CSV table of C-alpha atoms and ligand atoms in Angstrom, one decimal:
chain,number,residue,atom,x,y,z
A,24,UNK,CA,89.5,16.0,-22.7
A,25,UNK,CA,87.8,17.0,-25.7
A,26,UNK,CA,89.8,17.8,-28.8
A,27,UNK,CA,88.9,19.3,-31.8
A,28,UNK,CA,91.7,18.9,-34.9
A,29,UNK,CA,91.6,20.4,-38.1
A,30,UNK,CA,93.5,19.7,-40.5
A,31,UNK,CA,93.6,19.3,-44.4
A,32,UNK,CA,92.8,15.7,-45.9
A,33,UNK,CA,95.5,15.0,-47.2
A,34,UNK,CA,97.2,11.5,-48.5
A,35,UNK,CA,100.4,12.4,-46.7
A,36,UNK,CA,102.2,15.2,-44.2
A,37,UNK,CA,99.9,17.1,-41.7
A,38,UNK,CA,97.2,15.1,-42.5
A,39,UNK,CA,98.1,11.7,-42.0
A,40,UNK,CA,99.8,13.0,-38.5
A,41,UNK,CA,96.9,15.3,-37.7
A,42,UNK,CA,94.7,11.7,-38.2
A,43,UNK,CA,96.5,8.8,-36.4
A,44,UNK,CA,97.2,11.9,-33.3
A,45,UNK,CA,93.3,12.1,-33.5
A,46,UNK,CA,92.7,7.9,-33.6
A,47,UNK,CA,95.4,7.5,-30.4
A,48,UNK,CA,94.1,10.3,-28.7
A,49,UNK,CA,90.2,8.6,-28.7
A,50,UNK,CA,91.9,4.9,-28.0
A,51,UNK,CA,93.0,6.8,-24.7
A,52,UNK,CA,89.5,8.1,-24.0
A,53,UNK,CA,89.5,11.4,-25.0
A,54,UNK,CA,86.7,12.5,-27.6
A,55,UNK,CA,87.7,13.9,-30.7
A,56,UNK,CA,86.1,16.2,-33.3
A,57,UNK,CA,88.3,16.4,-36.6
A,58,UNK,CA,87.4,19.2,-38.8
A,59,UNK,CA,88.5,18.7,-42.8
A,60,UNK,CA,87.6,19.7,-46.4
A,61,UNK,CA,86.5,15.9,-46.9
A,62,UNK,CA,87.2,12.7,-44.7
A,63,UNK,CA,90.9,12.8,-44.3
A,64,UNK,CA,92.2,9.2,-45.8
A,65,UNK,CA,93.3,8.0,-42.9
A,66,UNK,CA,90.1,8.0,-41.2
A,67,UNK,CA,88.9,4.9,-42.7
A,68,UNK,CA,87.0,2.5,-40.5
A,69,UNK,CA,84.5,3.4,-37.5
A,70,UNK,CA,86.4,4.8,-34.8
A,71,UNK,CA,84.9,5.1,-31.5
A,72,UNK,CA,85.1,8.5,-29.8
A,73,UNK,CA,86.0,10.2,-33.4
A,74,UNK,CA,83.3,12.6,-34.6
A,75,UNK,CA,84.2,14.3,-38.6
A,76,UNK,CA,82.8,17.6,-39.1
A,77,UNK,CA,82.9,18.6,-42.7
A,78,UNK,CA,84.1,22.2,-43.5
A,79,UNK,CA,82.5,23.8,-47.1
A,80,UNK,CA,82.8,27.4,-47.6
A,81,UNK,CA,79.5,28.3,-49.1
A,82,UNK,CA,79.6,30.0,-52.5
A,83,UNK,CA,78.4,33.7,-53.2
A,84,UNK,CA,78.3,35.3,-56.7
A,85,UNK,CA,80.1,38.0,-54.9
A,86,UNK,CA,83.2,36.2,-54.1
A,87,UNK,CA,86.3,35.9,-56.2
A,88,UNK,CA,86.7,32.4,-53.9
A,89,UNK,CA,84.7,30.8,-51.2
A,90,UNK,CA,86.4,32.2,-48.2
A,91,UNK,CA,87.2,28.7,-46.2
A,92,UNK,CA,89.1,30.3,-43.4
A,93,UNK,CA,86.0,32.1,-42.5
A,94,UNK,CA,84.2,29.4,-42.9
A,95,UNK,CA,86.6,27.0,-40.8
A,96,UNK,CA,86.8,29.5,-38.2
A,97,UNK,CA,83.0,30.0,-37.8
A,98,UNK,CA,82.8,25.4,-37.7
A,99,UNK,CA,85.1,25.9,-35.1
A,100,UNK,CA,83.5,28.2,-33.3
A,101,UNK,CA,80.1,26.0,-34.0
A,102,UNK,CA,81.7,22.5,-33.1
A,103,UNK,CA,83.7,23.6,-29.4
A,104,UNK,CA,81.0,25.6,-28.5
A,105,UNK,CA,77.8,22.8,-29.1
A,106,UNK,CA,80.6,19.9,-28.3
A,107,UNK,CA,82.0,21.9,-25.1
A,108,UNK,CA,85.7,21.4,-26.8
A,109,UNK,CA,88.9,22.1,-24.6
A,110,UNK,CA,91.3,22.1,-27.2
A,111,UNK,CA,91.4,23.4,-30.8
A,112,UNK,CA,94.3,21.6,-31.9
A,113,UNK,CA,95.4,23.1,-35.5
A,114,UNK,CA,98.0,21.7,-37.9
A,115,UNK,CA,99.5,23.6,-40.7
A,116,UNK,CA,99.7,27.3,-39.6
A,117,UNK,CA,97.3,28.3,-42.9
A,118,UNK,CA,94.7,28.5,-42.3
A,119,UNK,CA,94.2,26.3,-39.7
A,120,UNK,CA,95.9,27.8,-36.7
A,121,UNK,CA,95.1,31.3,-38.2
A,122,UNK,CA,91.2,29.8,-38.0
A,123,UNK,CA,91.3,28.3,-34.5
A,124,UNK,CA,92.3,32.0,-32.8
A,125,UNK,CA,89.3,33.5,-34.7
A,126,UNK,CA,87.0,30.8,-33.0
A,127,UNK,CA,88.6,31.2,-29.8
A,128,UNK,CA,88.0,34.9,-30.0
A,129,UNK,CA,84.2,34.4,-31.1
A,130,UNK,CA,83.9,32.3,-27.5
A,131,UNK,CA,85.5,34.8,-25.2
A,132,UNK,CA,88.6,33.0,-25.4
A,133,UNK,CA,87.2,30.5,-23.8
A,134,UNK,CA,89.1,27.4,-26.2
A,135,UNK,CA,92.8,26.7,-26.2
A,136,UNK,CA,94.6,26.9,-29.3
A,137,UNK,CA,97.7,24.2,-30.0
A,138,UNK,CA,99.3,24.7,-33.5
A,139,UNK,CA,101.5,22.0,-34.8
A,140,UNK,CA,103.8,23.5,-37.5
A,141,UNK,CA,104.8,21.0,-40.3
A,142,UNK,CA,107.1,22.4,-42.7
A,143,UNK,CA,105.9,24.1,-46.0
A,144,UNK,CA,103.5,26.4,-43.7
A,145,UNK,CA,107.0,28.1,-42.0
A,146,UNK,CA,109.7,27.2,-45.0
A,147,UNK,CA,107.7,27.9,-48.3
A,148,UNK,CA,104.5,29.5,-47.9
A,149,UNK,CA,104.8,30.8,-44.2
A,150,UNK,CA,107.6,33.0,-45.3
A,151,UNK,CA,106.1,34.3,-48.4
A,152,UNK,CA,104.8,38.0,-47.3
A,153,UNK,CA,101.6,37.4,-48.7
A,154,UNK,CA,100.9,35.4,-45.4
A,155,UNK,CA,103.4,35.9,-43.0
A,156,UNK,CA,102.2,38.4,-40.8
A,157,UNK,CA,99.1,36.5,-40.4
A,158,UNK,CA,101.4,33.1,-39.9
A,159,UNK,CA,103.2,35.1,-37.2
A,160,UNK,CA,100.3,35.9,-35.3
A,161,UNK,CA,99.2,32.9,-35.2
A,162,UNK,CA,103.0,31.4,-33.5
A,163,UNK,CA,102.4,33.8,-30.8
A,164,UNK,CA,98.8,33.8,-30.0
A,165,UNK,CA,98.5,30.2,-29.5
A,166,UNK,CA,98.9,28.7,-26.1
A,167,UNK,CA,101.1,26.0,-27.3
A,168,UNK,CA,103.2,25.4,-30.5
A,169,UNK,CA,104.8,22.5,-31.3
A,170,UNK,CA,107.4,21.5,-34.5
A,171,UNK,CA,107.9,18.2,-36.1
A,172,UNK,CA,111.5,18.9,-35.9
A,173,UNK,CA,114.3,20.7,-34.1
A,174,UNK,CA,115.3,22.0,-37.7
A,175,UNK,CA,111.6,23.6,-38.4
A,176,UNK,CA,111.5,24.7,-34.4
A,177,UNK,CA,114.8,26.9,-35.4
A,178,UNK,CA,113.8,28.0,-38.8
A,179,UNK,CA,110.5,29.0,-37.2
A,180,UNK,CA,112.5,31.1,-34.6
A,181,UNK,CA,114.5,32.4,-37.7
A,182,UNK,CA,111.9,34.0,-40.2
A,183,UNK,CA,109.4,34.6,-37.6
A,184,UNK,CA,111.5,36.5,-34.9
A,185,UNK,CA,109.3,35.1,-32.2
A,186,UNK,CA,109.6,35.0,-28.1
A,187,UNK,CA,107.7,32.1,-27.4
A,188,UNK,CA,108.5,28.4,-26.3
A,189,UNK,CA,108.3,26.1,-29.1
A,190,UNK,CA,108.2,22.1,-28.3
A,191,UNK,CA,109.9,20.1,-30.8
A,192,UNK,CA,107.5,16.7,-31.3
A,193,UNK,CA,108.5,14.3,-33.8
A,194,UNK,CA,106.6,12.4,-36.4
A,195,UNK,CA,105.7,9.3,-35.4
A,196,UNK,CA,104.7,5.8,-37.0
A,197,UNK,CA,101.6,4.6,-36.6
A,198,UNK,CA,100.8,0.4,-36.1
A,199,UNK,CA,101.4,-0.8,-39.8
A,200,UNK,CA,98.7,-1.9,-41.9
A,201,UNK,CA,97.5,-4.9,-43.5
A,202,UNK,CA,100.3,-6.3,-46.6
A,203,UNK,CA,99.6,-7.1,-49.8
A,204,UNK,CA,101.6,-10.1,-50.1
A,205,UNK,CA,102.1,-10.3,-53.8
A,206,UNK,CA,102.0,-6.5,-55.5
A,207,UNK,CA,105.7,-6.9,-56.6
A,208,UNK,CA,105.2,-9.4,-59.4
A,209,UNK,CA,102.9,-6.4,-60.6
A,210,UNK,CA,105.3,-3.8,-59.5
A,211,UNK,CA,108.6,-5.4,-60.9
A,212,UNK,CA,108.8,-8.3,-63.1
A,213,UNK,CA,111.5,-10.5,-63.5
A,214,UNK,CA,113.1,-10.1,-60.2
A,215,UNK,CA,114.1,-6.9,-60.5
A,216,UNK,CA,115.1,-4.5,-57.7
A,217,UNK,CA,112.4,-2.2,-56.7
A,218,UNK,CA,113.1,1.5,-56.2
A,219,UNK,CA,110.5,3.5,-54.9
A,220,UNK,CA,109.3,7.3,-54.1
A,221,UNK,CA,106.4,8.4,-52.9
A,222,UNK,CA,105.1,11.9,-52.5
A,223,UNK,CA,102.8,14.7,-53.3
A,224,UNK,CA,104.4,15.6,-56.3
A,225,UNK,CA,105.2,19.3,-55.7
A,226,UNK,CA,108.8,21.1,-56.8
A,227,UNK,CA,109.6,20.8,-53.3
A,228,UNK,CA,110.2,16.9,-53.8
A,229,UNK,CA,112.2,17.1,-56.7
A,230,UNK,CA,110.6,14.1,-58.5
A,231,UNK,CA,113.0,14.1,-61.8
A,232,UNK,CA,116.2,13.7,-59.0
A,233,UNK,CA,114.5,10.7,-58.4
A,234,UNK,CA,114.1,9.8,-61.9
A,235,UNK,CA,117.7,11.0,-62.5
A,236,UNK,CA,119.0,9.0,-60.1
A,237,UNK,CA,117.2,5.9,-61.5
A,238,UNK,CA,118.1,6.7,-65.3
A,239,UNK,CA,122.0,5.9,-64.2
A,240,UNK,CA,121.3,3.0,-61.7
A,241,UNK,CA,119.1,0.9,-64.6
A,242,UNK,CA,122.1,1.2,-66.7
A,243,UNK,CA,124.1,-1.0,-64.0
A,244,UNK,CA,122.1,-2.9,-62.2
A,245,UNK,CA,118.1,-4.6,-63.3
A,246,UNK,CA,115.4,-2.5,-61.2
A,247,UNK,CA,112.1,-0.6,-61.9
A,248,UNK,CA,111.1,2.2,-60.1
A,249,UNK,CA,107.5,2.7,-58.1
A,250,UNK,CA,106.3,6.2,-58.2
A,251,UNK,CA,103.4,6.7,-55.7
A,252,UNK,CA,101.4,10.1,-55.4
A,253,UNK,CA,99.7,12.9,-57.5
A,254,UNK,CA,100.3,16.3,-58.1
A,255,UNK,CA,101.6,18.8,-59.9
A,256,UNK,CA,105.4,17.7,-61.3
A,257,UNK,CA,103.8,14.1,-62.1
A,258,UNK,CA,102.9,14.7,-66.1
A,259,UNK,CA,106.9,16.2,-66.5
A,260,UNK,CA,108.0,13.3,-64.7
A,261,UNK,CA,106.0,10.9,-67.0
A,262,UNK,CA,107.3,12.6,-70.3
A,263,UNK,CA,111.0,12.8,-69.0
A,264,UNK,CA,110.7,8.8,-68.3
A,265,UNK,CA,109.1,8.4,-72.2
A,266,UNK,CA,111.7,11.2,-73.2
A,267,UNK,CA,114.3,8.7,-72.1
A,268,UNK,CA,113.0,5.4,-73.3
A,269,UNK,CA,112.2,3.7,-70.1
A,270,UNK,CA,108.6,4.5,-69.4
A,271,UNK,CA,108.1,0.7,-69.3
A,272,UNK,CA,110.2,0.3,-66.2
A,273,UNK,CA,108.7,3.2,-64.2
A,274,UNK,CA,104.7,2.8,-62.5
A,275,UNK,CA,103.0,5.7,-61.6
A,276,UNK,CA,100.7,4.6,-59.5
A,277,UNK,CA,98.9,7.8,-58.5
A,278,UNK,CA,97.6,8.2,-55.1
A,279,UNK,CA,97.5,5.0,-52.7
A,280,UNK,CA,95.8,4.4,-49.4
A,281,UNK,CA,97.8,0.9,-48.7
A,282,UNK,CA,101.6,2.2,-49.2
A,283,UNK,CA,102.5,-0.2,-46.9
A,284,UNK,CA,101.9,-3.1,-49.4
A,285,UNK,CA,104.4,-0.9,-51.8
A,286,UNK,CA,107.1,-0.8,-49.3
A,287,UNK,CA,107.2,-4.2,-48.3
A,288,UNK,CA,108.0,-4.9,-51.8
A,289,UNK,CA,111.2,-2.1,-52.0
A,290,UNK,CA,114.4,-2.6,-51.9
A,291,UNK,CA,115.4,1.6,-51.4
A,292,UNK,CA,113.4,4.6,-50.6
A,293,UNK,CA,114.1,8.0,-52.4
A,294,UNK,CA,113.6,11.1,-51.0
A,295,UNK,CA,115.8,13.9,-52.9
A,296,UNK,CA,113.5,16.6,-51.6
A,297,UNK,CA,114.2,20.5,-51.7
A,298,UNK,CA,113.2,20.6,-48.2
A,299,UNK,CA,111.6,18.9,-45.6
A,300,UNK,CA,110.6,19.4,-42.0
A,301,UNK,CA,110.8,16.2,-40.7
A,302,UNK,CA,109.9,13.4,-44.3
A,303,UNK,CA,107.0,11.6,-42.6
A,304,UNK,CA,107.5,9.2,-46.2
A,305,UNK,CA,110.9,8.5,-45.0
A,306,UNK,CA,110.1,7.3,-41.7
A,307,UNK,CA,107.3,4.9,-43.4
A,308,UNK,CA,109.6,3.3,-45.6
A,309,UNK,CA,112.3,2.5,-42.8
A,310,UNK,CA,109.3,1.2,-40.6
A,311,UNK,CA,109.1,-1.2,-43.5
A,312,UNK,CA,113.1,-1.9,-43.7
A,313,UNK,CA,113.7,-0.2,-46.7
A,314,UNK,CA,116.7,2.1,-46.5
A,315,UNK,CA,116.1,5.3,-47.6
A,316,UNK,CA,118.5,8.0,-49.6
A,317,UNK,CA,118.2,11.8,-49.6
A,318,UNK,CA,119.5,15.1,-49.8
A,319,UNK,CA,120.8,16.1,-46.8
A,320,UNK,CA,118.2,19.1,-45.8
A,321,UNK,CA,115.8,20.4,-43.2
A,322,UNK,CA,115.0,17.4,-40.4
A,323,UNK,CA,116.2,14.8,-42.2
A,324,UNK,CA,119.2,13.9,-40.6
A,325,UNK,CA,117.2,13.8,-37.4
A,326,UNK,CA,115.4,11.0,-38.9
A,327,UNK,CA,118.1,9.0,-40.7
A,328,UNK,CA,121.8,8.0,-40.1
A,329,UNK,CA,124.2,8.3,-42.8
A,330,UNK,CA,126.0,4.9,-43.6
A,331,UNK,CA,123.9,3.4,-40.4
A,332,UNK,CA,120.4,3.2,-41.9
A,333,UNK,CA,120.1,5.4,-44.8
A,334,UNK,CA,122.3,8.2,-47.1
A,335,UNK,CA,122.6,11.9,-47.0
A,336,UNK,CA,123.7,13.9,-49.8
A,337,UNK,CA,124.1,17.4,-50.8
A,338,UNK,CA,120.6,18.5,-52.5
A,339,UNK,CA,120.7,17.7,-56.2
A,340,UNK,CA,124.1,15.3,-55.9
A,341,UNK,CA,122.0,13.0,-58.3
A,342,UNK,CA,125.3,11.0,-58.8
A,343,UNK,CA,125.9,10.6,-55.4
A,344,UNK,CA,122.2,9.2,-54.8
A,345,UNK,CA,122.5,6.6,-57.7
A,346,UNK,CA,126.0,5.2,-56.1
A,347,UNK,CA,124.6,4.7,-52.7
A,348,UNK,CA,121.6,3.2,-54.5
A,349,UNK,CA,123.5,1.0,-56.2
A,350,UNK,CA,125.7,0.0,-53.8
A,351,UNK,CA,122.5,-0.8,-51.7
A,352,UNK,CA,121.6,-3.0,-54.5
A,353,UNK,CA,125.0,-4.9,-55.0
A,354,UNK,CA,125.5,-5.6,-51.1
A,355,UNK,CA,122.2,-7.4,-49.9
A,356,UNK,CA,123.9,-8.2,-46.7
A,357,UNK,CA,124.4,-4.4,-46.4
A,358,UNK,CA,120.9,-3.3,-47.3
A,359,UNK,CA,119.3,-5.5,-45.0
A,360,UNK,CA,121.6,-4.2,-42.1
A,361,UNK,CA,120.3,-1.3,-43.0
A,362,UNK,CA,117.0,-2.3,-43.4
A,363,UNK,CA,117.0,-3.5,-39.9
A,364,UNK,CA,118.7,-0.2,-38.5
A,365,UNK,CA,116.0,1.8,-39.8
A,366,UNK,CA,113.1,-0.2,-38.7
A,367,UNK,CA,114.4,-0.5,-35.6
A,368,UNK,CA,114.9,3.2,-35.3
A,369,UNK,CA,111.5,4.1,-36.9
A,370,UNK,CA,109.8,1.4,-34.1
A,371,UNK,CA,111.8,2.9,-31.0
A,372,UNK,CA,112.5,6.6,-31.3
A,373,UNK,CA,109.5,7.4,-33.7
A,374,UNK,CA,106.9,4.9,-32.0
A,375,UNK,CA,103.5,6.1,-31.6
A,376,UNK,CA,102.7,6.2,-27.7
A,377,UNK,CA,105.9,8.0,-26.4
A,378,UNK,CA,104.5,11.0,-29.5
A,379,UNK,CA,101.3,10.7,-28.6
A,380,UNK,CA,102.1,11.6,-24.1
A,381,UNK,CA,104.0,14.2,-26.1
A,382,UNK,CA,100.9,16.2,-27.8
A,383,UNK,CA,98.7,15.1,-23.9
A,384,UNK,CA,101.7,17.5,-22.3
A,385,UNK,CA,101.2,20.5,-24.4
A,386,UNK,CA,97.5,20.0,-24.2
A,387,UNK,CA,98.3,20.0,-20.2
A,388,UNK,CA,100.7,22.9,-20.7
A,389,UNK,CA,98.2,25.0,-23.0
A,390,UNK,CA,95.2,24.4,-20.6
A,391,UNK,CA,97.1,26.2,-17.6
A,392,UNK,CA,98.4,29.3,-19.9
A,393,UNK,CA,96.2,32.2,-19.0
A,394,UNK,CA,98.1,35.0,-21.0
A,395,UNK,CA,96.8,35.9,-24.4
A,396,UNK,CA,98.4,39.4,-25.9
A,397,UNK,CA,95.1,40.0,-27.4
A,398,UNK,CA,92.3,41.3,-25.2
A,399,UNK,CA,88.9,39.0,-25.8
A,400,UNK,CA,86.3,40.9,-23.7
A,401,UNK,CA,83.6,39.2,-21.4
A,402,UNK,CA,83.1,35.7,-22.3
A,403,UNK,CA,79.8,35.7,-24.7
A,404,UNK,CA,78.4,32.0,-23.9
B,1471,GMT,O1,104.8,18.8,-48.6
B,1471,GMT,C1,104.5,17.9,-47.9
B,1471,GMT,O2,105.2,16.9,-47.8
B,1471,GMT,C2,103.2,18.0,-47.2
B,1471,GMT,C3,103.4,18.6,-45.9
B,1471,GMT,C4,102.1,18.7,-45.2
B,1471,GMT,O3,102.1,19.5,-44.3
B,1471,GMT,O4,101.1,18.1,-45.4
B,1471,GMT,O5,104.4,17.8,-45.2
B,1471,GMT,C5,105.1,18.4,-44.2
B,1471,GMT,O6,104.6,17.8,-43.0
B,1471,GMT,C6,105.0,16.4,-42.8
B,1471,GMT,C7,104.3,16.0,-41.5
B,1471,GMT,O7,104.7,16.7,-40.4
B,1471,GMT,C8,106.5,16.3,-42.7
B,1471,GMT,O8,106.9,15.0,-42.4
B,1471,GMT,C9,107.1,16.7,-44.1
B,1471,GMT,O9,108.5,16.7,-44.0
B,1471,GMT,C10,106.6,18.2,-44.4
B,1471,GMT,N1,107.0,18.5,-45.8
B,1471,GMT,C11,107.9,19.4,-46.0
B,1471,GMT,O10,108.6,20.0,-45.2
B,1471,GMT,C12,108.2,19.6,-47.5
């Protein structure tokens, strides 16, 4: 097939999954076009059958902003029409999916449209009604949806009152990168345990939890904390660790390509998020045996098993997250049971090829739909 995928370049979420789908769909012979702001991180090295098409909304002293859903829609259009593309396959609902049915409607109809829904585009922004009527649209126009979790599936059928089958397709972890071998004698001195979170740094991910939670376990037990990841919550979280006098314990390490290398070096993953679909940063860390603890919200406990391989606990229980940390810590028999529980999990019901014949089957099921609500007209190519 050929398989256009736009998403946003990001370091983390929708575009790390919209990537590595894109890489093991060419390692099976398909050619794919991935459409982005700017190379998406993970597309590092040469890969064979993977073309990038840049998307830049041109400037125009008439507009406020550049509009870049125009301007994906119309690269779209541009790329499946000169590249003879099958599939449009869009993740994040805004404005991705929202983008692929304009193009498909500038072609006649002629391209499918698969929209992959990953969390924030349903449970925070989806929903807000600046964009939901738009977001809803684009649920029920595509010829296949999918949903990184049963939770977001639901909540999806919740706010957006939709009759339309949604597939539920997990997250999945990609073959691990290359280690650093020796980044925790940078990361934590003196044989300290390593406590780490990594994220985009938005409310949703409630970064002082994590630095609550840390603030209590350094008063019983040695440990630094790793903070990987940029955004907007990471200058508060910087003064509340000076504010507290233990700055010196805590690395920001801003964004990272190689977080592998971090998590080989953790002891326990936090994740004390708001909400979240699925916690793609979760699975990583228990791909790399580190336990992880969160608030007990959206998909995670479809990812992790309470007491098996990880903790749950209520959002904002910051007291219950530093005792399960710290009896982590105490128990090293424990934590590596643990460890192994989740890697194991991560490596058997997350593992990439099983995901991946997923995503082929609503490619299959979206090439056979013929019913579109909207009426496109004679086909102009
Ligand atoms: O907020 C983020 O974490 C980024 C966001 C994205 O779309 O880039 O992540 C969402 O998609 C990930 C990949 O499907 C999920 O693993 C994350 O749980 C989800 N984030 C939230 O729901 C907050």
């Amino acid at each position: 097939m050929r398989i256009g995928i736009s998403c946003y370049s990001t370091f983390g979420g929708s575009g790390v999954v919209a990537t590595e789908v894109g890489k093991a769909l060419a390692a099976r012979g398909h050619e794919v076009h991935l459409l982005s702001p700017s190379v998406p991180p993970r597309l590092l090295g040469f890969e064979n059958r993977v073309w990038f098409h840049e998307v830049t909304a041109s400037p125009y002293p008439l507009f406020e902003a550049a509009p870049f859903s125009i301007a994906l829609a119309s690269k779209m259009a541009d790329v499946a029409e000169h590249h003879g593309l099958d599939i449009m396959h869009a993740h994040y609902a805004i404005p991705h999916a929202s983008a692929a049915l304009l193009a498909r409607m500038a072609l006649g109809g002629k391209l499918k449209v698969v929209t992959t829904l990953h969390g924030t585009d349903i449970t925070v922004v989806g929903a807000d009604p600046s964009y939901l009527p738009m977001v809803k649209l684009a649920i029920r126009e595509s010829d296949a949806v999918t949903a990184v979790s049963a939770y977001l599936r639901d909540e999806t059928y919740r706010t957006f009152k939709v009759d339309r089958p949604i597939e539920v397709i997990h997250n999945f972890i990609a073959p691990p990168e290359t280690i650093t071998p020796d980044c925790r004698s940078w990361l934590a001195p003196c044989e300290a345990s390593v406590l780490t979170h990594i994220s985009n740094f938005r409310p949703v991910k409630r970064v002082l939890d994590v630095l609550k939670v840390f603030e209590k376990v350094r008063k019983e037990h040695p440990c630094r904390l790793v903070m990987v990841g940029d955004g907007p919550d990471r200058a508060e979280a910087e003064a509340y660790a000076r504010d507290h006098g233990f700055e010196d314990d805590v690395r920001f390490t801003g964004k990272q390509l190689d977080i592998g290398s971090v998590l080989a070096c953790s002891d326990v993953f936090l994740l004390p998020s708001a909400t979240e679909s699925f916690g793609l940063a979760a699975l990583e860390a228990m791909a790399h045996r580190v336990p992880v603890i969160a608030s007990r919200v959206g998909g995670l406990p479809e990812v992790i098993r309470h007491g098996v391989d990880g903790f749950l606990e209520p959002l904002g229980d910051v007291d219950a997250m530093a005792e399960d940390t710290l009896t982590l810590l105490r128990d090293t028999r424990m934590r590596k049971a643990f460890g192994l529980a989740a890697q194991e999990r991560a490596l058997t019901t997350f593992a990439e090829d099983p995901i991946v014949d997923q995503y082929e089957a609503a490619y299959d099921a979206a090439m056979t739909r013929t019913k579109h609500t909207v009426d496109f007209g004679a086909n102009p190519r």
